[in-house]
Short mmCIF file of C-alpha atoms in Angstrom, two decimals:
data_model
loop_
_atom_site.label_atom_id
_atom_site.label_comp_id
_atom_site.label_asym_id
_atom_site.label_seq_id
_atom_site.Cartn_x
_atom_site.Cartn_y
_atom_site.Cartn_z
CA UNK A 1 -7.67 47.85 38.25
CA UNK A 2 -7.74 49.18 41.81
CA UNK A 3 -8.54 52.87 42.22
CA UNK A 4 -8.42 54.39 45.70
CA UNK A 5 -9.66 57.93 46.28
CA UNK A 6 -8.81 59.25 49.74
CA UNK A 7 -10.16 62.55 51.07
CA UNK A 8 -9.09 64.57 54.09
CA UNK A 9 -6.16 64.00 56.38
CA UNK A 10 -2.78 62.32 56.02
CA UNK A 11 -4.05 59.44 58.12
CA UNK A 12 -6.75 58.75 55.55
CA UNK A 13 -4.14 58.84 52.78
CA UNK A 14 -2.01 56.35 54.70
CA UNK A 15 -4.98 54.08 55.29
CA UNK A 16 -5.74 54.26 51.59
CA UNK A 17 -2.31 52.75 50.97
CA UNK A 18 -3.07 50.07 53.59
CA UNK A 19 -6.25 49.21 51.69
CA UNK A 20 -4.25 48.98 48.47
CA UNK A 21 -1.82 46.58 50.16
CA UNK A 22 -4.66 44.43 51.48
CA UNK A 23 -6.24 44.21 48.03
CA UNK A 24 -2.91 43.40 46.37
CA UNK A 25 -2.48 40.52 48.83
CA UNK A 26 -5.82 39.02 47.77
CA UNK A 27 -5.35 37.85 44.16
CA UNK A 28 -8.44 35.68 44.52
CA UNK A 29 -10.71 38.52 45.60
CA UNK A 30 -14.19 38.40 44.05
CA UNK A 31 -13.61 41.28 41.63
CA UNK A 32 -10.21 42.43 40.28
CA UNK A 33 -11.60 45.88 39.40
CA UNK A 34 -12.68 48.02 42.31
CA UNK A 35 -13.06 51.71 43.23
CA UNK A 36 -12.60 52.60 46.89
CA UNK A 37 -13.75 56.01 48.11
CA UNK A 38 -12.17 56.74 51.48
CA UNK A 39 -14.27 59.57 52.90
CA UNK A 40 -13.62 62.39 55.36
CA UNK A 41 -16.18 63.94 57.72
CA UNK A 42 -14.26 66.97 58.99
CA UNK A 43 -16.10 69.43 56.72
CA UNK A 44 -19.19 69.47 54.54
CA UNK A 45 -16.92 70.28 51.59
CA UNK A 46 -14.94 67.06 52.11
CA UNK A 47 -18.17 65.07 52.04
CA UNK A 48 -19.36 66.92 48.94
CA UNK A 49 -16.13 66.08 47.12
CA UNK A 50 -16.51 62.41 48.01
CA UNK A 51 -20.10 62.30 46.74
CA UNK A 52 -18.97 63.99 43.53
CA UNK A 53 -16.21 61.39 43.11
CA UNK A 54 -18.74 58.58 43.56
CA UNK A 55 -21.06 60.03 40.94
CA UNK A 56 -18.15 60.48 38.52
CA UNK A 57 -16.90 56.92 39.09
CA UNK A 58 -20.37 55.46 38.54
CA UNK A 59 -20.71 57.43 35.32
CA UNK A 60 -17.22 56.81 33.89
CA UNK A 61 -16.76 53.18 34.99
CA UNK A 62 -20.24 51.64 35.01
CA UNK A 63 -20.41 48.18 36.50
CA UNK A 64 -17.20 48.52 38.53
CA UNK A 65 -17.89 47.97 42.25
CA UNK A 66 -17.67 51.11 44.36
CA UNK A 67 -16.82 50.60 48.03
CA UNK A 68 -17.25 53.58 50.35
CA UNK A 69 -15.38 53.73 53.64
CA UNK A 70 -13.75 56.31 55.94
CA UNK A 71 -15.13 58.61 58.60
CA UNK A 72 -18.24 59.87 56.80
CA UNK A 73 -19.21 56.28 55.96
CA UNK A 74 -18.59 55.22 59.57
CA UNK A 75 -20.86 57.96 60.91
CA UNK A 76 -23.74 57.63 58.40
CA UNK A 77 -23.46 54.31 56.50
CA UNK A 78 -27.07 54.30 55.28
CA UNK A 79 -26.65 57.68 53.61
CA UNK A 80 -23.67 56.46 51.60
CA UNK A 81 -25.03 53.02 50.75
CA UNK A 82 -28.08 54.71 49.20
CA UNK A 83 -25.96 56.52 46.58
CA UNK A 84 -26.25 55.23 43.02
CA UNK A 85 -23.36 52.93 42.08
CA UNK A 86 -22.27 52.15 45.65
CA UNK A 87 -22.03 48.39 46.17
CA UNK A 88 -20.58 48.23 49.69
CA UNK A 89 -19.94 50.41 52.74
CA UNK A 90 -17.17 49.53 55.20
CA UNK A 91 -16.47 51.13 58.56
CA UNK A 92 -13.11 52.43 59.72
CA UNK A 93 -12.35 49.19 61.58
CA UNK A 94 -13.45 46.98 58.71
CA UNK A 95 -11.43 48.79 56.05
CA UNK A 96 -8.20 47.76 57.79
CA UNK A 97 -9.25 44.10 58.10
CA UNK A 98 -8.11 42.06 55.07
CA UNK A 99 -11.03 39.67 55.54
CA UNK A 100 -13.46 42.53 54.87
CA UNK A 101 -12.16 42.69 51.32
CA UNK A 102 -13.00 39.03 50.71
CA UNK A 103 -16.60 39.53 51.81
CA UNK A 104 -19.56 40.83 49.83
CA UNK A 105 -21.58 42.07 52.82
CA UNK A 106 -23.32 45.26 51.59
CA UNK A 107 -22.81 47.19 54.82
CA UNK A 108 -20.19 46.27 57.43
CA UNK A 109 -19.84 49.01 60.02
CA UNK A 110 -19.18 48.06 63.64
CA UNK A 111 -19.29 50.19 66.81
CA UNK A 112 -16.16 52.34 66.52
CA UNK A 113 -16.17 53.00 70.27
CA UNK A 114 -15.62 49.28 70.82
CA UNK A 115 -12.85 49.04 68.23
CA UNK A 116 -9.79 46.98 69.17
CA UNK A 117 -6.24 48.29 69.10
CA UNK A 118 -5.28 49.15 65.53
CA UNK A 119 -3.08 46.70 63.63
CA UNK A 120 0.30 47.69 62.25
CA UNK A 121 0.07 49.05 58.71
CA UNK A 122 0.86 46.55 55.92
CA UNK A 123 2.42 49.34 53.81
CA UNK A 124 6.09 48.49 53.21
CA UNK A 125 6.77 51.43 50.92
CA UNK A 126 5.19 54.49 49.36
CA UNK A 127 6.06 53.95 45.71
CA UNK A 128 7.74 56.93 44.07
CA UNK A 129 7.97 58.92 47.29
CA UNK A 130 11.02 59.79 49.34
CA UNK A 131 8.93 60.54 52.42
CA UNK A 132 6.63 58.07 54.18
CA UNK A 133 3.81 58.27 56.72
CA UNK A 134 3.75 55.98 59.74
CA UNK A 135 0.59 55.69 61.82
CA UNK A 136 1.21 55.36 65.55
CA UNK A 137 -2.17 56.36 66.97
CA UNK A 138 -5.87 56.41 66.15
CA UNK A 139 -8.97 58.08 67.57
CA UNK A 140 -9.42 60.82 70.17
CA UNK A 141 -10.53 60.92 73.82
CA UNK A 142 -11.43 64.62 73.73
CA UNK A 143 -14.72 66.17 72.68
CA UNK A 144 -14.20 69.53 71.02
CA UNK A 145 -17.55 71.17 70.30
CA UNK A 146 -17.00 71.42 66.52
CA UNK A 147 -15.58 67.96 65.88
CA UNK A 148 -17.00 64.63 64.66
CA UNK A 149 -13.68 62.78 64.69
CA UNK A 150 -14.52 60.63 67.74
CA UNK A 151 -17.72 59.50 65.98
CA UNK A 152 -15.70 58.40 62.98
CA UNK A 153 -12.50 57.24 64.66
CA UNK A 154 -13.47 56.21 68.19
CA UNK A 155 -11.41 56.72 71.30
CA UNK A 156 -7.63 57.01 71.33
CA UNK A 157 -5.76 53.77 70.60
CA UNK A 158 -2.01 53.40 70.17
CA UNK A 159 0.13 51.08 68.08
CA UNK A 160 2.53 48.92 70.10
CA UNK A 161 6.10 50.33 70.06
CA UNK A 162 7.65 47.15 68.62
CA UNK A 163 5.19 47.21 65.72
CA UNK A 164 6.04 50.86 65.04
CA UNK A 165 9.76 50.06 65.01
CA UNK A 166 9.25 47.13 62.66
CA UNK A 167 7.25 49.32 60.29
CA UNK A 168 9.88 52.08 60.41
CA UNK A 169 12.68 49.61 59.62
CA UNK A 170 10.68 48.34 56.64
CA UNK A 171 10.17 51.87 55.32
CA UNK A 172 13.85 52.73 55.75
CA UNK A 173 14.83 49.50 53.98
CA UNK A 174 12.55 50.52 51.08
CA UNK A 175 14.58 53.71 50.63
CA UNK A 176 12.48 56.30 52.42
CA UNK A 177 14.64 59.04 53.90
CA UNK A 178 12.00 60.75 56.00
CA UNK A 179 9.15 59.39 58.10
CA UNK A 180 6.24 61.52 59.29
CA UNK A 181 4.48 60.17 62.38
CA UNK A 182 0.72 60.44 61.99
CA UNK A 183 -2.39 59.95 64.06
CA UNK A 184 -5.58 61.70 65.07
CA UNK A 185 -4.24 63.00 68.40
CA UNK A 186 -0.51 62.31 68.36
CA UNK A 187 0.30 63.68 71.81
CA UNK A 188 -2.12 61.20 73.41
CA UNK A 189 0.11 58.38 72.17
CA UNK A 190 0.72 55.70 74.79
CA UNK A 191 -2.07 56.53 77.24
CA UNK A 192 -3.60 53.09 76.62
CA UNK A 193 -0.32 51.13 76.59
CA UNK A 194 1.49 49.41 79.47
CA UNK A 195 3.83 51.88 81.14
CA UNK A 196 2.21 54.73 79.17
CA UNK A 197 5.13 55.62 76.88
CA UNK A 198 4.86 59.14 75.49
CA UNK A 199 5.19 60.49 71.96
CA UNK A 200 8.74 61.63 72.74
CA UNK A 201 9.57 58.13 73.97
CA UNK A 202 8.63 56.38 70.74
CA UNK A 203 10.22 59.13 68.63
CA UNK A 204 13.49 58.73 70.55
CA UNK A 205 13.41 54.95 70.10
CA UNK A 206 12.83 55.30 66.37
CA UNK A 207 15.89 57.48 66.00
CA UNK A 208 18.04 55.38 68.33
CA UNK A 209 17.12 52.00 66.80
CA UNK A 210 16.98 52.79 63.06
CA UNK A 211 19.17 54.54 60.50
CA UNK A 212 16.36 56.91 59.52
CA UNK A 213 17.86 60.24 58.39
CA UNK A 214 14.79 62.35 59.18
CA UNK A 215 11.83 62.11 61.53
CA UNK A 216 8.97 64.60 61.50
CA UNK A 217 5.62 64.94 63.27
CA UNK A 218 2.24 65.74 61.79
CA UNK A 219 -0.15 68.03 63.67
CA UNK A 220 0.16 68.03 67.48
CA UNK A 221 -1.86 69.46 70.36
CA UNK A 222 -0.05 72.33 72.14
CA UNK A 223 -1.59 71.18 75.44
CA UNK A 224 0.66 68.19 76.10
CA UNK A 225 4.15 68.09 74.61
CA UNK A 226 6.25 65.79 76.80
CA UNK A 227 9.76 66.29 78.14
CA UNK A 228 11.33 63.67 75.86
CA UNK A 229 9.90 65.48 72.85
CA UNK A 230 11.40 68.78 73.98
CA UNK A 231 14.75 67.05 74.54
CA UNK A 232 14.71 65.65 71.00
CA UNK A 233 13.95 69.06 69.59
CA UNK A 234 16.88 70.53 71.50
CA UNK A 235 19.53 67.87 70.88
CA UNK A 236 18.67 65.52 68.00
CA UNK A 237 19.53 66.83 64.50
CA UNK A 238 17.57 64.02 62.82
CA UNK A 239 14.39 65.25 64.54
CA UNK A 240 13.27 67.84 62.03
CA UNK A 241 12.91 71.48 63.08
CA UNK A 242 9.20 71.89 62.41
CA UNK A 243 6.11 71.88 64.61
CA UNK A 244 2.54 72.09 63.36
CA UNK A 245 0.10 72.97 66.12
CA UNK A 246 -3.58 72.09 66.31
CA UNK A 247 -4.31 75.65 67.42
CA UNK A 248 -7.81 76.26 65.92
CA UNK A 249 -8.11 79.84 67.23
CA UNK A 250 -6.06 82.70 68.65
CA UNK A 251 -8.91 83.90 70.87
CA UNK A 252 -9.23 82.56 74.42
CA UNK A 253 -13.00 82.96 74.45
CA UNK A 254 -13.39 81.02 71.19
CA UNK A 255 -10.98 78.34 72.43
CA UNK A 256 -13.16 77.96 75.52
CA UNK A 257 -16.30 77.65 73.40
CA UNK A 258 -14.51 75.10 71.23
CA UNK A 259 -13.72 73.18 74.44
CA UNK A 260 -10.04 73.12 73.59
CA UNK A 261 -7.57 72.23 76.36
CA UNK A 262 -5.10 75.07 75.74
CA UNK A 263 -5.23 78.85 75.99
CA UNK A 264 -3.40 81.29 73.74
CA UNK A 265 -0.72 81.86 76.40
CA UNK A 266 0.10 78.17 76.41
CA UNK A 267 0.33 78.07 72.60
CA UNK A 268 2.52 81.17 72.62
CA UNK A 269 4.80 79.56 75.23
CA UNK A 270 5.17 76.44 73.05
CA UNK A 271 6.16 78.57 70.06
CA UNK A 272 8.64 80.61 72.10
CA UNK A 273 10.22 77.53 73.70
CA UNK A 274 10.53 75.77 70.35
CA UNK A 275 12.24 78.79 68.78
CA UNK A 276 14.59 79.12 71.74
CA UNK A 277 15.60 75.45 71.57
CA UNK A 278 15.82 75.29 67.77
CA UNK A 279 16.40 78.71 66.18
CA UNK A 280 14.83 78.90 62.73
CA UNK A 281 12.27 76.18 63.43
CA UNK A 282 9.23 76.20 61.14
CA UNK A 283 5.94 76.80 62.94
CA UNK A 284 2.60 75.86 61.45
CA UNK A 285 -0.95 75.81 62.77
CA UNK A 286 -4.49 74.66 61.99
CA UNK A 287 -7.09 77.41 62.29
CA UNK A 288 -10.87 77.55 61.96
CA UNK A 289 -12.23 80.84 60.58
CA UNK A 290 -15.72 81.99 61.52
CA UNK A 291 -16.46 79.66 64.42
CA UNK A 292 -19.96 80.30 65.83
CA UNK A 293 -20.15 83.46 67.98
CA UNK A 294 -16.83 84.76 66.55
CA UNK A 295 -17.23 88.54 66.36
CA UNK A 296 -14.98 90.87 64.39
CA UNK A 297 -13.11 91.61 67.61
CA UNK A 298 -12.57 87.93 68.44
CA UNK A 299 -11.43 87.22 64.90
CA UNK A 300 -8.98 90.09 65.15
CA UNK A 301 -7.47 88.35 68.19
CA UNK A 302 -6.71 85.31 66.03
CA UNK A 303 -5.32 87.46 63.22
CA UNK A 304 -3.15 89.34 65.73
CA UNK A 305 -1.89 86.05 67.18
CA UNK A 306 -0.79 84.87 63.72
CA UNK A 307 0.95 88.19 63.07
CA UNK A 308 2.51 88.68 66.50
CA UNK A 309 3.95 85.17 66.56
CA UNK A 310 4.91 85.28 62.86
CA UNK A 311 3.40 81.89 62.01
CA UNK A 312 4.34 81.16 58.38
CA UNK A 313 2.42 77.96 57.68
CA UNK A 314 -1.34 77.81 58.20
CA UNK A 315 -4.00 75.28 57.32
CA UNK A 316 -7.14 77.45 57.40
CA UNK A 317 -10.65 76.04 57.26
CA UNK A 318 -13.82 78.12 57.16
CA UNK A 319 -16.02 76.71 59.93
CA UNK A 320 -18.30 73.91 58.73
CA UNK A 321 -21.35 72.79 60.71
CA UNK A 322 -21.15 69.10 61.58
CA UNK A 323 -24.32 67.20 62.56
CA UNK A 324 -24.70 66.21 66.22
CA UNK A 325 -22.02 68.60 67.50
CA UNK A 326 -22.62 71.33 70.12
CA UNK A 327 -21.11 74.03 67.89
CA UNK A 328 -23.75 73.39 65.21
CA UNK A 329 -26.35 74.68 67.71
CA UNK A 330 -24.46 77.89 68.49
CA UNK A 331 -25.22 81.23 66.76
CA UNK A 332 -23.64 80.97 63.32
CA UNK A 333 -21.36 83.40 61.51
CA UNK A 334 -22.50 84.06 57.89
CA UNK A 335 -20.74 81.81 55.38
CA UNK A 336 -19.45 84.79 53.39
CA UNK A 337 -17.85 86.21 56.54
CA UNK A 338 -16.20 82.86 57.31
CA UNK A 339 -14.68 82.78 53.85
CA UNK A 340 -13.46 86.38 54.08
CA UNK A 341 -11.83 85.72 57.43
CA UNK A 342 -10.17 82.59 56.05
CA UNK A 343 -8.81 84.70 53.18
CA UNK A 344 -7.36 87.25 55.58
CA UNK A 345 -5.65 84.53 57.62
CA UNK A 346 -4.14 82.96 54.50
CA UNK A 347 -2.86 86.37 53.38
CA UNK A 348 -1.27 86.93 56.79
CA UNK A 349 0.39 83.52 56.59
CA UNK A 350 1.72 84.31 53.11
CA UNK A 351 3.32 87.52 54.42
CA UNK A 352 4.83 85.62 57.32
CA UNK A 353 6.08 82.88 54.99
CA UNK A 354 7.76 85.38 52.67
CA UNK A 355 9.57 86.97 55.63
CA UNK A 356 10.50 83.60 57.13
CA UNK A 357 11.81 82.25 53.82
CA UNK A 358 13.89 85.40 53.29
CA UNK A 359 15.91 84.53 56.40
CA UNK A 360 17.39 81.54 54.55
CA UNK A 361 18.90 83.51 51.66
CA UNK A 362 22.63 82.93 51.65
CA UNK A 363 22.36 79.76 53.75
CA UNK A 364 23.06 76.22 52.55
CA UNK A 365 20.23 73.86 53.45
CA UNK A 366 20.06 70.07 53.38
CA UNK A 367 17.26 69.34 50.86
CA UNK A 368 15.56 65.98 50.38
CA UNK A 369 14.92 65.81 46.62
CA UNK A 370 11.48 64.55 45.62
CA UNK A 371 11.81 64.02 41.88
CA UNK A 372 9.81 66.97 40.50
CA UNK A 373 12.71 69.45 40.46
CA UNK A 374 11.82 70.32 44.05
CA UNK A 375 12.58 69.00 47.48
CA UNK A 376 12.06 69.69 51.17
CA UNK A 377 14.41 71.41 53.56
CA UNK A 378 14.76 70.19 57.12
CA UNK A 379 12.08 72.74 58.00
CA UNK A 380 9.65 71.17 55.53
CA UNK A 381 9.90 74.16 53.20
CA UNK A 382 9.58 73.57 49.47
CA UNK A 383 12.91 74.16 47.70
CA UNK A 384 13.22 74.46 43.93
CA UNK A 385 16.34 72.80 42.57
CA UNK A 386 17.56 69.77 40.62
CA UNK A 387 18.89 66.72 42.46
CA UNK A 388 18.53 62.95 42.24
CA UNK A 389 15.26 61.85 43.92
CA UNK A 390 15.84 60.42 47.37
CA UNK A 391 19.14 62.18 47.92
CA UNK A 392 19.72 64.72 50.67
CA UNK A 393 21.64 67.45 48.88
CA UNK A 394 23.16 70.72 50.13
CA UNK A 395 21.61 73.63 48.23
CA UNK A 396 22.64 77.24 48.65
CA UNK A 397 19.57 79.46 48.84
CA UNK A 398 19.59 82.52 46.60
CA UNK A 399 15.86 83.23 46.17
CA UNK A 400 12.82 83.27 48.44
CA UNK A 401 9.14 84.06 48.15
CA UNK A 402 5.92 83.10 49.93
CA UNK A 403 5.82 79.76 48.10
CA UNK A 404 9.31 78.55 48.99
CA UNK A 405 13.02 78.75 48.27
CA UNK A 406 15.45 78.31 45.39
#
């Protein structure tokens, strides 16, 4: 029995499915039973959860090999290989190489900065899901002061356009009605490819050369949306009306200390332009609460930004010190204050979401049913209602709250 436990981002979840496909293609692998723990290094909490999962697996399934991989394993392989029950540690390059799963080398972690271009994913379908993830990019060339992603993922590398198209066609043929493009830094897509195609270029090709009903993006950097992407948002109904911004803060001083490439005015302009081109578009954002040196006044700037720009969907993370990052050496905000600020941001988002959802009452939305008596509108909003899984069904909205629509 193969058990894969992925922590952290959507990219890790997708790579977990790639690992599953690699293992399924190796019927002669040394051990049929295996537990793979695909770690995340973004926060200390993510690492704690992975360690807890390893301890539980060793206790509940003694003797079953435990392989640890992912970003935390890439950054500190010795720390993870020393845990009781762990039989192997694989790096982020190795976990996507089918030959790694034939080997019994205890630790196989190569220099991620020298990693080759990533291969196309072997995942042909996401069983039981109407939506699918498609990786088009890996790694990051930027060095934000709080972030360990480059240490775990390496520099930015893009998947060749033809490989992306082939993967998309396979997913559509398997019955998936929506594809979500994923990567570490999506808007850097194509910088390392001949001709430097942009994110908007590959998105336009996907829609022009497949019958995919819906295309959506995961988190994007507000610093570099390209013209083709804006054109899709304005003119292509199959390009879903939702943008999730890697914002991180609503304070210019904190953004500068984070070494982000955008200011609040630029983020505000992106939101305003998106709403002008696609009225009703869903706006989301990632935010860090309690970044070092964040005073009450600077936090209030972030809270005001969320309120002023009525952002309904937030992923909020209390700041977490990461080893070997500049931010970890800055004056820290007390943990209790970080948590309280995160709570206030989530409450503001809930108020915004309730107001945003209320605007859909009386409208009929196209909802992609997901099989649990819910589905997703074009905006990505959860909609309660019965429909056959995989169908895109018109549903008239009569109820709304902070959690979704019905």
